[in-house]
mmCIF file of C-alpha atoms and ligand atoms in Angstrom:
data_model
loop_
_atom_site.group_PDB
_atom_site.id
_atom_site.type_symbol
_atom_site.label_atom_id
_atom_site.label_comp_id
_atom_site.label_asym_id
_atom_site.label_seq_id
_atom_site.Cartn_x
_atom_site.Cartn_y
_atom_site.Cartn_z
ATOM 1 C CA MET A 1268 -0.030 0.018 -0.028
ATOM 2 C CA PHE A 1269 1.126 3.388 -0.741
ATOM 3 C CA GLY A 1270 0.940 5.985 1.914
ATOM 4 C CA GLN A 1271 -2.188 8.893 2.189
ATOM 5 C CA ILE A 1272 -0.619 12.327 0.013
ATOM 6 C CA ASP A 1273 1.380 14.106 2.281
ATOM 7 C CA PRO A 1274 3.481 16.487 0.594
ATOM 8 C CA PRO A 1275 6.402 18.534 2.288
ATOM 9 C CA HIS A 1276 5.572 21.952 2.905
ATOM 10 C CA ARG A 1277 7.632 23.733 -0.063
ATOM 11 C CA LEU A 1278 8.037 26.678 -0.573
ATOM 12 C CA LEU A 1279 7.050 27.259 -4.507
ATOM 13 C CA MET A 1280 9.551 30.324 -5.550
ATOM 14 C CA GLY A 1281 9.753 28.950 -9.260
ATOM 15 C CA PRO A 1282 8.322 30.233 -12.001
ATOM 16 C CA GLY A 1283 5.144 28.085 -10.929
ATOM 17 C CA PRO A 1284 3.604 26.301 -9.820
ATOM 18 C CA VAL A 1285 3.446 28.266 -6.762
ATOM 19 C CA ASN A 1286 1.596 27.644 -3.096
ATOM 20 C CA VAL A 1287 -1.836 27.766 -3.368
ATOM 21 C CA HIS A 1288 -3.446 30.578 -1.057
ATOM 22 C CA PRO A 1289 -5.542 28.301 2.036
ATOM 23 C CA ARG A 1290 -8.689 30.042 0.849
ATOM 24 C CA VAL A 1291 -8.600 28.436 -2.499
ATOM 25 C CA LEU A 1292 -8.075 24.772 -1.131
ATOM 26 C CA ARG A 1293 -10.743 25.389 0.942
ATOM 27 C CA ALA A 1294 -13.415 25.948 -1.897
ATOM 28 C CA MET A 1295 -11.607 23.315 -3.710
ATOM 29 C CA ALA A 1296 -13.130 21.123 -0.872
ATOM 30 C CA ALA A 1297 -16.448 21.610 -1.018
ATOM 31 C CA ASP A 1298 -18.916 19.096 -2.394
ATOM 32 C CA MET A 1299 -20.090 18.649 -5.735
ATOM 33 C CA LEU A 1300 -23.114 19.842 -7.579
ATOM 34 C CA GLY A 1301 -24.777 18.646 -10.483
ATOM 35 C CA GLN A 1302 -23.941 20.631 -13.576
ATOM 36 C CA PHE A 1303 -27.507 22.318 -14.330
ATOM 37 C CA ASP A 1304 -28.170 22.654 -10.595
ATOM 38 C CA PRO A 1305 -29.158 26.240 -10.502
ATOM 39 C CA GLU A 1306 -26.623 26.739 -7.832
ATOM 40 C CA MET A 1307 -23.841 25.581 -10.002
ATOM 41 C CA THR A 1308 -24.825 28.003 -12.443
ATOM 42 C CA GLY A 1309 -25.079 30.261 -10.536
ATOM 43 C CA TYR A 1310 -21.398 30.094 -9.360
ATOM 44 C CA MET A 1311 -20.785 29.869 -13.353
ATOM 45 C CA ASN A 1312 -22.356 33.570 -13.886
ATOM 46 C CA GLN A 1313 -20.241 34.934 -10.858
ATOM 47 C CA THR A 1314 -17.157 33.027 -12.172
ATOM 48 C CA MET A 1315 -17.777 34.843 -15.336
ATOM 49 C CA ALA A 1316 -18.330 38.441 -13.766
ATOM 50 C CA LEU A 1317 -15.034 38.097 -11.803
ATOM 51 C CA TYR A 1318 -12.912 37.118 -14.277
ATOM 52 C CA ARG A 1319 -14.114 40.194 -16.248
ATOM 53 C CA HIS A 1320 -12.433 41.956 -13.024
ATOM 54 C CA VAL A 1321 -9.653 39.888 -13.510
ATOM 55 C CA PHE A 1322 -9.014 40.362 -17.487
ATOM 56 C CA MET A 1323 -10.227 44.127 -17.516
ATOM 57 C CA THR A 1324 -12.683 43.660 -19.864
ATOM 58 C CA GLU A 1325 -16.356 43.906 -20.409
ATOM 59 C CA ASN A 1326 -16.438 41.124 -22.579
ATOM 60 C CA ARG A 1327 -19.534 38.919 -22.406
ATOM 61 C CA TRP A 1328 -17.586 36.086 -23.316
ATOM 62 C CA THR A 1329 -15.338 35.226 -20.460
ATOM 63 C CA PHE A 1330 -15.709 31.953 -19.045
ATOM 64 C CA LEU A 1331 -12.801 29.079 -17.987
ATOM 65 C CA VAL A 1332 -11.444 26.527 -20.138
ATOM 66 C CA ASP A 1333 -11.073 23.298 -18.305
ATOM 67 C CA GLY A 1334 -7.473 22.015 -18.470
ATOM 68 C CA THR A 1335 -4.348 23.985 -17.494
ATOM 69 C CA ALA A 1336 -3.061 27.081 -19.326
ATOM 70 C CA ARG A 1337 -1.887 24.954 -22.538
ATOM 71 C CA ALA A 1338 -5.556 24.119 -22.689
ATOM 72 C CA GLY A 1339 -6.807 27.936 -22.977
ATOM 73 C CA ILE A 1340 -3.927 28.574 -25.506
ATOM 74 C CA GLU A 1341 -5.252 25.438 -27.780
ATOM 75 C CA ALA A 1342 -8.761 26.508 -27.253
ATOM 76 C CA ALA A 1343 -8.019 29.993 -28.296
ATOM 77 C CA LEU A 1344 -5.680 28.676 -31.472
ATOM 78 C CA VAL A 1345 -7.556 26.173 -32.578
ATOM 79 C CA SER A 1346 -10.827 28.088 -32.226
ATOM 80 C CA LEU A 1347 -9.667 31.356 -34.329
ATOM 81 C CA VAL A 1348 -7.022 30.198 -36.612
ATOM 82 C CA GLU A 1349 -8.358 28.045 -39.846
ATOM 83 C CA PRO A 1350 -6.360 25.559 -41.605
ATOM 84 C CA GLY A 1351 -4.495 27.177 -44.361
ATOM 85 C CA ALA A 1352 -5.055 30.483 -42.734
ATOM 86 C CA ARG A 1353 -2.456 32.898 -41.567
ATOM 87 C CA LEU A 1354 -1.060 33.068 -38.350
ATOM 88 C CA LEU A 1355 1.961 35.716 -37.189
ATOM 89 C CA VAL A 1356 3.822 34.759 -33.850
ATOM 90 C CA LEU A 1357 5.328 36.926 -31.843
ATOM 91 C CA ARG A 1358 8.381 34.594 -30.602
ATOM 92 C CA ALA A 1359 10.771 35.760 -27.804
ATOM 93 C CA GLY A 1360 10.736 32.751 -26.000
ATOM 94 C CA ARG A 1361 9.868 29.185 -25.280
ATOM 95 C CA PHE A 1362 6.096 30.204 -25.377
ATOM 96 C CA GLY A 1363 6.119 32.018 -28.215
ATOM 97 C CA LEU A 1364 7.829 29.054 -30.073
ATOM 98 C CA LEU A 1365 4.408 26.725 -28.334
ATOM 99 C CA LEU A 1366 2.041 28.773 -29.808
ATOM 100 C CA SER A 1367 3.944 28.315 -33.749
ATOM 101 C CA GLU A 1368 4.248 24.797 -32.349
ATOM 102 C CA ILE A 1369 0.415 24.667 -31.971
ATOM 103 C CA ALA A 1370 -0.551 26.368 -35.102
ATOM 104 C CA GLY A 1371 1.341 24.183 -37.024
ATOM 105 C CA ARG A 1372 -0.373 21.238 -35.905
ATOM 106 C CA ILE A 1373 -3.823 23.205 -36.820
ATOM 107 C CA GLY A 1374 -2.003 23.443 -40.196
ATOM 108 C CA ALA A 1375 -2.047 27.064 -40.158
ATOM 109 C CA ASP A 1376 0.143 29.280 -42.660
ATOM 110 C CA ILE A 1377 2.670 30.504 -39.891
ATOM 111 C CA ARG A 1378 4.593 33.596 -40.360
ATOM 112 C CA THR A 1379 6.852 34.484 -37.366
ATOM 113 C CA LEU A 1380 8.197 37.564 -35.487
ATOM 114 C CA ASP A 1381 11.813 36.453 -34.327
ATOM 115 C CA ILE A 1382 13.024 38.503 -31.229
ATOM 116 C CA PRO A 1383 16.433 37.417 -29.644
ATOM 117 C CA TRP A 1384 15.577 36.093 -25.775
ATOM 118 C CA GLY A 1385 15.770 38.469 -23.699
ATOM 119 C CA ALA A 1386 14.126 41.636 -25.530
ATOM 120 C CA VAL A 1387 10.845 42.330 -26.551
ATOM 121 C CA ALA A 1388 9.520 43.947 -29.980
ATOM 122 C CA THR A 1389 8.562 47.393 -30.585
ATOM 123 C CA ARG A 1390 5.085 48.422 -31.702
ATOM 124 C CA GLY A 1391 6.850 49.359 -34.795
ATOM 125 C CA GLN A 1392 8.088 46.064 -35.609
ATOM 126 C CA ILE A 1393 5.249 44.591 -34.947
ATOM 127 C CA GLU A 1394 3.083 46.726 -36.964
ATOM 128 C CA ALA A 1395 5.294 46.290 -39.935
ATOM 129 C CA ALA A 1396 5.614 42.319 -39.205
ATOM 130 C CA ILE A 1397 1.269 42.502 -39.692
ATOM 131 C CA VAL A 1398 1.759 44.832 -43.132
ATOM 132 C CA GLU A 1399 4.342 42.600 -44.692
ATOM 133 C CA HIS A 1400 2.360 39.008 -43.904
ATOM 134 C CA GLN A 1401 -1.387 40.112 -43.500
ATOM 135 C CA PRO A 1402 -2.129 37.350 -40.924
ATOM 136 C CA GLN A 1403 -6.182 36.100 -40.029
ATOM 137 C CA VAL A 1404 -4.698 36.428 -36.608
ATOM 138 C CA PHE A 1405 -1.652 37.916 -34.771
ATOM 139 C CA ALA A 1406 -0.400 35.761 -31.440
ATOM 140 C CA ALA A 1407 1.846 36.508 -28.817
ATOM 141 C CA ILE A 1408 2.850 36.081 -25.057
ATOM 142 C CA HIS A 1409 2.797 38.593 -22.558
ATOM 143 C CA GLY A 1410 4.993 37.316 -19.736
ATOM 144 C CA ASP A 1411 7.143 34.723 -21.512
ATOM 145 C CA THR A 1412 8.593 33.051 -18.020
ATOM 146 C CA SER A 1413 10.817 31.459 -19.992
ATOM 147 C CA THR A 1414 12.937 34.981 -20.638
ATOM 148 C CA THR A 1415 10.954 36.453 -17.362
ATOM 149 C CA MET A 1416 10.504 39.644 -19.894
ATOM 150 C CA ALA A 1417 7.177 41.264 -20.648
ATOM 151 C CA GLN A 1418 6.359 41.873 -23.703
ATOM 152 C CA PRO A 1419 4.302 45.506 -23.772
ATOM 153 C CA LEU A 1420 1.083 45.373 -25.429
ATOM 154 C CA ASP A 1421 0.223 49.002 -24.840
ATOM 155 C CA GLY A 1422 -1.674 49.799 -28.640
ATOM 156 C CA VAL A 1423 -0.914 46.602 -30.157
ATOM 157 C CA GLY A 1424 -4.464 45.544 -30.227
ATOM 158 C CA ASP A 1425 -5.479 48.725 -32.112
ATOM 159 C CA ILE A 1426 -2.700 47.963 -34.475
ATOM 160 C CA CYS A 1427 -4.269 44.663 -35.111
ATOM 161 C CA ARG A 1428 -7.919 46.082 -35.423
ATOM 162 C CA ARG A 1429 -6.655 48.592 -37.628
ATOM 163 C CA HIS A 1430 -5.448 45.975 -40.146
ATOM 164 C CA GLY A 1431 -8.571 43.750 -39.562
ATOM 165 C CA VAL A 1432 -6.335 40.875 -37.978
ATOM 166 C CA LEU A 1433 -7.949 39.156 -35.186
ATOM 167 C CA SER A 1434 -5.526 38.935 -31.980
ATOM 168 C CA TYR A 1435 -4.911 36.795 -29.271
ATOM 169 C CA VAL A 1436 -2.302 36.673 -26.262
ATOM 170 C CA ASP A 1437 -1.178 34.372 -23.944
ATOM 171 C CA ALA A 1438 -1.364 36.029 -20.392
ATOM 172 C CA THR A 1439 -0.854 32.957 -18.256
ATOM 173 C CA ALA A 1440 1.999 33.671 -16.056
ATOM 174 C CA THR A 1441 1.021 37.652 -15.459
ATOM 175 C CA LEU A 1442 -2.781 37.260 -14.827
ATOM 176 C CA GLY A 1443 -3.199 38.496 -11.487
ATOM 177 C CA GLY A 1444 0.415 39.972 -11.272
ATOM 178 C CA MET A 1445 0.409 42.538 -14.037
ATOM 179 C CA ALA A 1446 -2.138 44.409 -15.655
ATOM 180 C CA VAL A 1447 -3.959 42.265 -18.124
ATOM 181 C CA ALA A 1448 -5.412 45.094 -19.954
ATOM 182 C CA THR A 1449 -7.937 43.357 -22.572
ATOM 183 C CA ASP A 1450 -9.863 46.444 -23.198
ATOM 184 C CA ALA A 1451 -7.261 49.043 -22.846
ATOM 185 C CA TRP A 1452 -4.821 46.940 -25.083
ATOM 186 C CA GLY A 1453 -8.096 45.875 -27.676
ATOM 187 C CA VAL A 1454 -6.983 42.375 -27.859
ATOM 188 C CA ASP A 1455 -9.435 40.318 -29.247
ATOM 189 C CA VAL A 1456 -8.605 36.966 -26.985
ATOM 190 C CA VAL A 1457 -6.362 36.501 -23.927
ATOM 191 C CA THR A 1458 -5.988 33.181 -21.740
ATOM 192 C CA GLY A 1459 -4.883 32.436 -18.296
ATOM 193 C CA GLY A 1460 -3.839 30.080 -16.068
ATOM 194 C CA LEU A 1461 -4.328 29.379 -12.109
ATOM 195 C CA GLN A 1462 -0.812 28.697 -10.841
ATOM 196 C CA LYS A 1463 1.329 31.474 -11.178
ATOM 197 C CA CYS A 1464 0.021 34.736 -9.657
ATOM 198 C CA MET A 1465 -3.479 33.880 -9.455
ATOM 199 C CA GLY A 1466 -2.788 31.811 -6.348
ATOM 200 C CA GLY A 1467 -4.496 28.673 -7.084
ATOM 201 C CA PRO A 1468 -3.396 25.235 -8.602
ATOM 202 C CA PRO A 1469 -3.144 24.197 -12.271
ATOM 203 C CA GLY A 1470 -5.883 23.312 -14.092
ATOM 204 C CA SER A 1471 -7.817 25.945 -15.089
ATOM 205 C CA ALA A 1472 -8.042 28.335 -18.136
ATOM 206 C CA PRO A 1473 -9.448 31.396 -17.448
ATOM 207 C CA ILE A 1474 -10.159 33.216 -21.517
ATOM 208 C CA THR A 1475 -12.191 36.509 -22.156
ATOM 209 C CA ILE A 1476 -13.148 36.701 -26.169
ATOM 210 C CA SER A 1477 -14.582 39.613 -27.870
ATOM 211 C CA ASP A 1478 -17.765 39.985 -30.102
ATOM 212 C CA ARG A 1479 -16.297 40.241 -32.762
ATOM 213 C CA ALA A 1480 -13.679 36.924 -32.105
ATOM 214 C CA ALA A 1481 -16.837 35.224 -30.698
ATOM 215 C CA ALA A 1482 -18.344 36.144 -33.896
ATOM 216 C CA HIS A 1483 -15.632 34.349 -35.823
ATOM 217 C CA ILE A 1484 -15.830 31.700 -33.740
ATOM 218 C CA MET A 1485 -19.385 31.255 -33.518
ATOM 219 C CA ALA A 1486 -19.408 30.819 -37.526
ATOM 220 C CA ARG A 1487 -17.146 28.153 -37.321
ATOM 221 C CA ARG A 1488 -19.686 25.917 -34.515
ATOM 222 C CA HIS A 1489 -20.057 22.568 -35.285
ATOM 223 C CA VAL A 1490 -23.666 21.612 -36.121
ATOM 224 C CA GLU A 1491 -25.267 18.816 -34.800
ATOM 225 C CA ALA A 1492 -28.262 17.428 -36.125
ATOM 226 C CA GLY A 1493 -31.019 17.846 -34.061
ATOM 227 C CA ILE A 1494 -28.863 19.552 -30.960
ATOM 228 C CA ARG A 1495 -27.542 22.448 -32.824
ATOM 229 C CA THR A 1496 -29.271 24.234 -35.957
ATOM 230 C CA ALA A 1497 -27.700 24.576 -39.437
ATOM 231 C CA ASP A 1498 -28.713 28.441 -39.345
ATOM 232 C CA SER A 1499 -26.329 29.143 -36.628
ATOM 233 C CA ARG A 1500 -23.596 28.526 -39.237
ATOM 234 C CA ASP A 1501 -23.117 30.012 -42.129
ATOM 235 C CA GLY A 1502 -21.437 27.127 -43.762
ATOM 236 C CA ALA A 1503 -18.898 28.315 -45.483
ATOM 237 C CA ARG A 1504 -15.999 28.661 -42.821
ATOM 238 C CA PRO A 1505 -14.015 25.340 -41.734
ATOM 239 C CA ARG A 1506 -15.111 23.567 -38.418
ATOM 240 C CA ILE A 1507 -13.439 23.872 -35.766
ATOM 241 C CA GLY A 1508 -10.919 20.598 -35.316
ATOM 242 C CA SER A 1509 -11.198 19.658 -32.364
ATOM 243 C CA ASN A 1510 -14.775 18.820 -29.476
ATOM 244 C CA TYR A 1511 -13.284 19.458 -26.596
ATOM 245 C CA PHE A 1512 -11.804 22.671 -27.123
ATOM 246 C CA ASP A 1513 -14.058 24.277 -29.663
ATOM 247 C CA LEU A 1514 -14.957 27.268 -28.070
ATOM 248 C CA ALA A 1515 -18.379 27.865 -30.104
ATOM 249 C CA MET A 1516 -19.438 24.787 -27.917
ATOM 250 C CA VAL A 1517 -18.068 25.875 -24.970
ATOM 251 C CA MET A 1518 -19.573 29.607 -25.167
ATOM 252 C CA ASP A 1519 -22.741 27.327 -25.762
ATOM 253 C CA TYR A 1520 -22.502 25.386 -22.674
ATOM 254 C CA TRP A 1521 -21.745 28.598 -20.595
ATOM 255 C CA SER A 1522 -24.681 30.592 -22.424
ATOM 256 C CA GLU A 1523 -28.168 30.956 -20.980
ATOM 257 C CA GLN A 1524 -29.011 28.006 -23.038
ATOM 258 C CA ARG A 1525 -26.559 25.750 -21.242
ATOM 259 C CA LEU A 1526 -25.949 23.356 -24.510
ATOM 260 C CA ASN A 1527 -24.533 19.887 -22.463
ATOM 261 C CA HIS A 1528 -20.566 19.614 -24.403
ATOM 262 C CA HIS A 1529 -18.093 18.352 -21.024
ATOM 263 C CA THR A 1530 -18.936 18.218 -17.566
ATOM 264 C CA GLU A 1531 -17.538 21.513 -15.460
ATOM 265 C CA ALA A 1532 -14.645 20.736 -13.353
ATOM 266 C CA THR A 1533 -16.580 21.344 -10.510
ATOM 267 C CA SER A 1534 -13.698 21.668 -7.700
ATOM 268 C CA MET A 1535 -11.667 23.570 -10.216
ATOM 269 C CA LEU A 1536 -14.405 25.644 -10.845
ATOM 270 C CA TYR A 1537 -14.488 26.768 -6.911
ATOM 271 C CA ALA A 1538 -10.869 27.559 -6.904
ATOM 272 C CA ALA A 1539 -10.830 29.707 -9.806
ATOM 273 C CA ARG A 1540 -13.791 31.440 -8.541
ATOM 274 C CA GLU A 1541 -12.346 31.595 -4.976
ATOM 275 C CA ALA A 1542 -8.690 32.895 -6.570
ATOM 276 C CA ALA A 1543 -10.545 36.000 -8.774
ATOM 277 C CA ARG A 1544 -12.546 36.936 -5.291
ATOM 278 C CA ILE A 1545 -9.286 36.870 -3.463
ATOM 279 C CA MET A 1546 -7.887 38.968 -6.292
ATOM 280 C CA VAL A 1547 -10.884 41.516 -6.419
ATOM 281 C CA GLU A 1548 -10.817 41.972 -2.671
ATOM 282 C CA GLU A 1549 -7.345 43.031 -2.299
ATOM 283 C CA GLY A 1550 -7.531 45.481 -5.387
ATOM 284 C CA LEU A 1551 -6.274 44.878 -8.765
ATOM 285 C CA GLU A 1552 -4.108 48.028 -8.239
ATOM 286 C CA ALA A 1553 -2.941 46.858 -4.562
ATOM 287 C CA ARG A 1554 -1.666 43.500 -6.067
ATOM 288 C CA PHE A 1555 -0.087 44.567 -8.693
ATOM 289 C CA ALA A 1556 2.036 47.024 -6.160
ATOM 290 C CA ARG A 1557 2.682 44.212 -4.263
ATOM 291 C CA HIS A 1558 4.240 41.972 -7.034
ATOM 292 C CA ARG A 1559 6.297 44.623 -8.134
ATOM 293 C CA ALA A 1560 7.281 45.332 -4.602
ATOM 294 C CA ALA A 1561 8.650 41.441 -4.266
ATOM 295 C CA GLY A 1562 9.953 41.444 -7.692
ATOM 296 C CA ALA A 1563 12.449 44.642 -6.777
ATOM 297 C CA ALA A 1564 13.147 43.250 -3.418
ATOM 298 C CA MET A 1565 13.970 40.074 -5.146
ATOM 299 C CA GLY A 1566 16.234 41.909 -7.700
ATOM 300 C CA ALA A 1567 17.946 44.114 -5.113
ATOM 301 C CA GLY A 1568 18.840 41.485 -2.898
ATOM 302 C CA LEU A 1569 20.137 38.771 -6.274
ATOM 303 C CA ARG A 1570 22.470 42.233 -7.189
ATOM 304 C CA ALA A 1571 24.094 42.818 -3.434
ATOM 305 C CA MET A 1572 24.914 39.134 -3.793
ATOM 306 C CA GLY A 1573 26.712 40.026 -6.703
ATOM 307 C CA LEU A 1574 24.597 38.215 -9.124
ATOM 308 C CA ALA A 1575 23.535 39.686 -12.521
ATOM 309 C CA LEU A 1576 20.224 39.693 -13.742
ATOM 310 C CA TYR A 1577 19.083 38.859 -16.628
ATOM 311 C CA GLY A 1578 17.340 40.247 -19.762
ATOM 312 C CA GLN A 1579 16.349 44.272 -20.010
ATOM 313 C CA ASP A 1580 15.374 45.965 -16.789
ATOM 314 C CA ALA A 1581 12.879 48.148 -18.551
ATOM 315 C CA HIS A 1582 10.613 45.200 -19.529
ATOM 316 C CA ARG A 1583 10.916 42.879 -16.776
ATOM 317 C CA MET A 1584 7.830 40.804 -15.451
ATOM 318 C CA THR A 1585 7.547 41.866 -11.968
ATOM 319 C CA ASN A 1586 6.709 38.309 -10.695
ATOM 320 C CA VAL A 1587 10.073 36.309 -12.000
ATOM 321 C CA THR A 1588 13.689 36.815 -11.994
ATOM 322 C CA GLY A 1589 15.920 35.457 -14.426
ATOM 323 C CA VAL A 1590 19.028 35.760 -12.468
ATOM 324 C CA HIS A 1591 22.350 34.633 -13.804
ATOM 325 C CA ILE A 1592 24.237 31.308 -12.536
ATOM 326 C CA PRO A 1593 27.654 32.607 -11.488
ATOM 327 C CA GLU A 1594 30.801 31.304 -12.959
ATOM 328 C CA GLY A 1595 32.157 28.369 -11.225
ATOM 329 C CA ILE A 1596 28.585 27.206 -9.750
ATOM 330 C CA ASP A 1597 27.142 24.367 -10.483
ATOM 331 C CA GLY A 1598 22.658 25.706 -10.939
ATOM 332 C CA GLU A 1599 21.627 22.214 -10.270
ATOM 333 C CA ALA A 1600 23.692 21.993 -6.341
ATOM 334 C CA VAL A 1601 22.442 24.816 -5.580
ATOM 335 C CA ARG A 1602 18.547 23.882 -6.407
ATOM 336 C CA THR A 1603 19.059 20.650 -4.782
ATOM 337 C CA ARG A 1604 20.497 22.032 -1.582
ATOM 338 C CA MET A 1605 17.840 24.641 -1.385
ATOM 339 C CA ARG A 1606 15.451 22.031 -1.893
ATOM 340 C CA ALA A 1607 16.676 19.978 0.790
ATOM 341 C CA GLU A 1608 18.102 22.498 3.224
ATOM 342 C CA PHE A 1609 15.558 24.787 3.303
ATOM 343 C CA GLU A 1610 12.192 23.203 1.341
ATOM 344 C CA ILE A 1611 12.504 26.006 -1.241
ATOM 345 C CA GLU A 1612 12.233 25.834 -4.826
ATOM 346 C CA ILE A 1613 13.905 27.977 -7.197
ATOM 347 C CA GLY A 1614 13.270 27.232 -11.190
ATOM 348 C CA THR A 1615 15.697 26.333 -13.715
ATOM 349 C CA ALA A 1616 15.459 27.545 -17.217
ATOM 350 C CA PHE A 1617 15.129 25.675 -20.879
ATOM 351 C CA GLY A 1618 16.395 25.734 -24.146
ATOM 352 C CA PRO A 1619 19.478 28.192 -24.949
ATOM 353 C CA LEU A 1620 18.841 29.698 -21.168
ATOM 354 C CA ALA A 1621 19.456 25.591 -19.628
ATOM 355 C CA GLY A 1622 22.347 26.020 -16.986
ATOM 356 C CA LYS A 1623 22.368 29.402 -17.470
ATOM 357 C CA ILE A 1624 20.116 31.038 -15.311
ATOM 358 C CA TRP A 1625 17.742 30.786 -12.326
ATOM 359 C CA ARG A 1626 14.653 31.529 -12.362
ATOM 360 C CA ILE A 1627 13.083 32.836 -9.005
ATOM 361 C CA GLY A 1628 9.290 33.918 -8.598
ATOM 362 C CA ALA A 1629 7.350 35.486 -6.380
ATOM 363 C CA MET A 1630 3.790 34.762 -7.753
ATOM 364 C CA GLY A 1631 0.478 35.022 -6.276
ATOM 365 C CA TYR A 1632 0.052 34.376 -2.311
ATOM 366 C CA ASN A 1633 4.018 34.153 -2.140
ATOM 367 C CA ALA A 1634 4.723 37.411 -3.329
ATOM 368 C CA MET A 1635 5.356 38.090 0.392
ATOM 369 C CA LYS A 1636 7.799 39.996 2.247
ATOM 370 C CA HIS A 1637 8.860 37.296 4.731
ATOM 371 C CA LYS A 1638 9.204 35.041 1.311
ATOM 372 C CA VAL A 1639 11.150 36.869 -0.442
ATOM 373 C CA LEU A 1640 13.830 37.435 2.617
ATOM 374 C CA ILE A 1641 13.567 33.944 3.396
ATOM 375 C CA THR A 1642 14.705 32.837 -0.449
ATOM 376 C CA LEU A 1643 17.174 35.579 -0.327
ATOM 377 C CA ALA A 1644 18.888 34.757 3.114
ATOM 378 C CA ALA A 1645 18.619 30.761 1.849
ATOM 379 C CA LEU A 1646 20.241 31.205 -1.334
ATOM 380 C CA GLU A 1647 22.902 33.328 0.068
ATOM 381 C CA ALA A 1648 24.011 30.842 2.724
ATOM 382 C CA THR A 1649 23.477 27.850 -0.124
ATOM 383 C CA LEU A 1650 26.068 29.868 -2.633
ATOM 384 C CA ARG A 1651 28.074 30.135 0.156
ATOM 385 C CA ALA A 1652 27.897 26.276 1.027
ATOM 386 C CA GLU A 1653 28.741 25.427 -3.005
ATOM 387 C CA GLY A 1654 31.860 28.096 -2.822
ATOM 388 C CA PHE A 1655 30.637 31.342 -4.044
ATOM 389 C CA SER A 1656 32.223 33.537 -2.278
ATOM 390 C CA LEU A 1657 30.233 36.501 -1.017
ATOM 391 C CA PRO A 1658 29.323 38.896 2.294
ATOM 392 C CA GLN A 1659 27.038 38.167 4.516
ATOM 393 C CA GLY A 1660 23.501 39.145 4.948
ATOM 394 C CA ASN A 1661 23.816 42.401 2.325
ATOM 395 C CA ALA A 1662 21.254 40.423 0.122
ATOM 396 C CA VAL A 1663 18.374 40.646 3.035
ATOM 397 C CA ASP A 1664 19.358 44.112 4.237
ATOM 398 C CA ALA A 1665 18.727 45.354 0.310
ATOM 399 C CA ALA A 1666 15.481 43.397 0.070
ATOM 400 C CA ARG A 1667 14.380 45.282 3.160
ATOM 401 C CA ALA A 1668 15.268 48.441 2.076
ATOM 402 C CA SER A 1669 13.943 47.882 -1.492
ATOM 403 C CA TYR A 1670 10.519 47.216 0.624
ATOM 404 C CA GLU A 1671 11.266 50.293 2.370
ATOM 405 C CA ALA A 1672 11.388 52.763 -0.554
ATOM 406 C CA ALA A 1673 8.050 50.670 -2.373
ATOM 407 C CA SER A 1674 6.417 51.569 0.474
HETATM 408 C C1 PLP B 3183 3.461 28.823 -16.992
HETATM 409 C C2 PLP B 3183 3.138 29.223 -18.598
HETATM 410 C C3 PLP B 3183 2.073 28.284 -19.515
HETATM 411 C C4 PLP B 3183 1.966 27.097 -18.600
HETATM 412 O O1 PLP B 3183 0.916 25.849 -19.095
HETATM 413 P P1 PLP B 3183 0.499 24.905 -18.496
HETATM 414 O O2 PLP B 3183 -0.529 24.251 -19.540
HETATM 415 O O3 PLP B 3183 -0.655 25.344 -17.073
HETATM 416 O O4 PLP B 3183 1.676 24.252 -17.529
HETATM 417 C C5 PLP B 3183 1.901 28.900 -20.278
HETATM 418 N N1 PLP B 3183 2.261 29.985 -21.011
HETATM 419 C C6 PLP B 3183 3.122 30.582 -20.242
HETATM 420 C C7 PLP B 3183 3.704 31.886 -20.619
HETATM 421 C C8 PLP B 3183 3.567 30.189 -18.922
HETATM 422 O O5 PLP B 3183 4.284 30.871 -18.121
#
């Protein structure tokens, strides 16, 4: 017999998942409801209203895709991008590559705007690429956790609209930590996840869809005799190539009609609802400031240890910091010792950055002063134990000073 699940209490200071807010865990322990029970459909409607705040939007179509953040990405792309249609992907890290990988499976005509890792694209570069490629859809990542850079998106949705292009943004890593200003950006579809700055578990992908994108998706809806009527689809557009991720069907399910599709992942809906409730209660500006303060203090502490941050200061995500592994230090040995001796997890890196940087997060429930200070103190002690010579106590003092300056 295996033992009951009883995981160690690790402090998860990587790029996600992070420790879940206790209120979210408690919400998940609530009992099941039938999926058409008025209590349940009431919770679904409340969840839609809450996520309009989280996504800073008036979009009617704001709901959850069941699955991890990647489910939201896949649902958005398979529902928006028709086989053979042209998609322009802004790629500045691993998650940008993921967008083009998924689009390849859809059979899209993929064009890319490739930016070196650690940098971001300018509005001018984005507009020039749109003019050059004339895509049906433009897709980008807001915070690409692989590089820890946040792509500025002010005005980008408006550029797309001017050129008749639909836009999609993956904001998984920033949702709940930095402003994901759907309506102000003018972007059409944005998806997220819970396990980063929302302070929830992985397994639910909040999504918001503009009316014009919803119309585009509905025109591709699947017609099933006797269930959906043929006149609800113009018939000219290729059907969405997935059942589970057919956002037209999922929208029908979340609509007043409640057309049966999947069974809503009840416990995850409870989690998503509570995570959003906590965010709205805290206030968006206060929450973004909390992440900013934690990120600034983490950066100050790392620099005080004599470490160099990765990427561009002006475009840093506030909630996860990339830091160069110093010369002569084994990055994995440090991560192992942090876990074994301090029960703290920090992140490794992928692709060209593997073995070169660590990624240290302060997201959601973990974007707190004491967790930042504890992580810095532990890293300092660990680096010393691994043979890196550095002055004692500097990192924590620098982080404390950063917090004082922020308040
Ligand atoms: C973490 C992250 C994801 C994660 O997707 P999952 O399916 O939840 O693992 C997607 N996009 C970005 C930008 C991320 O940072």
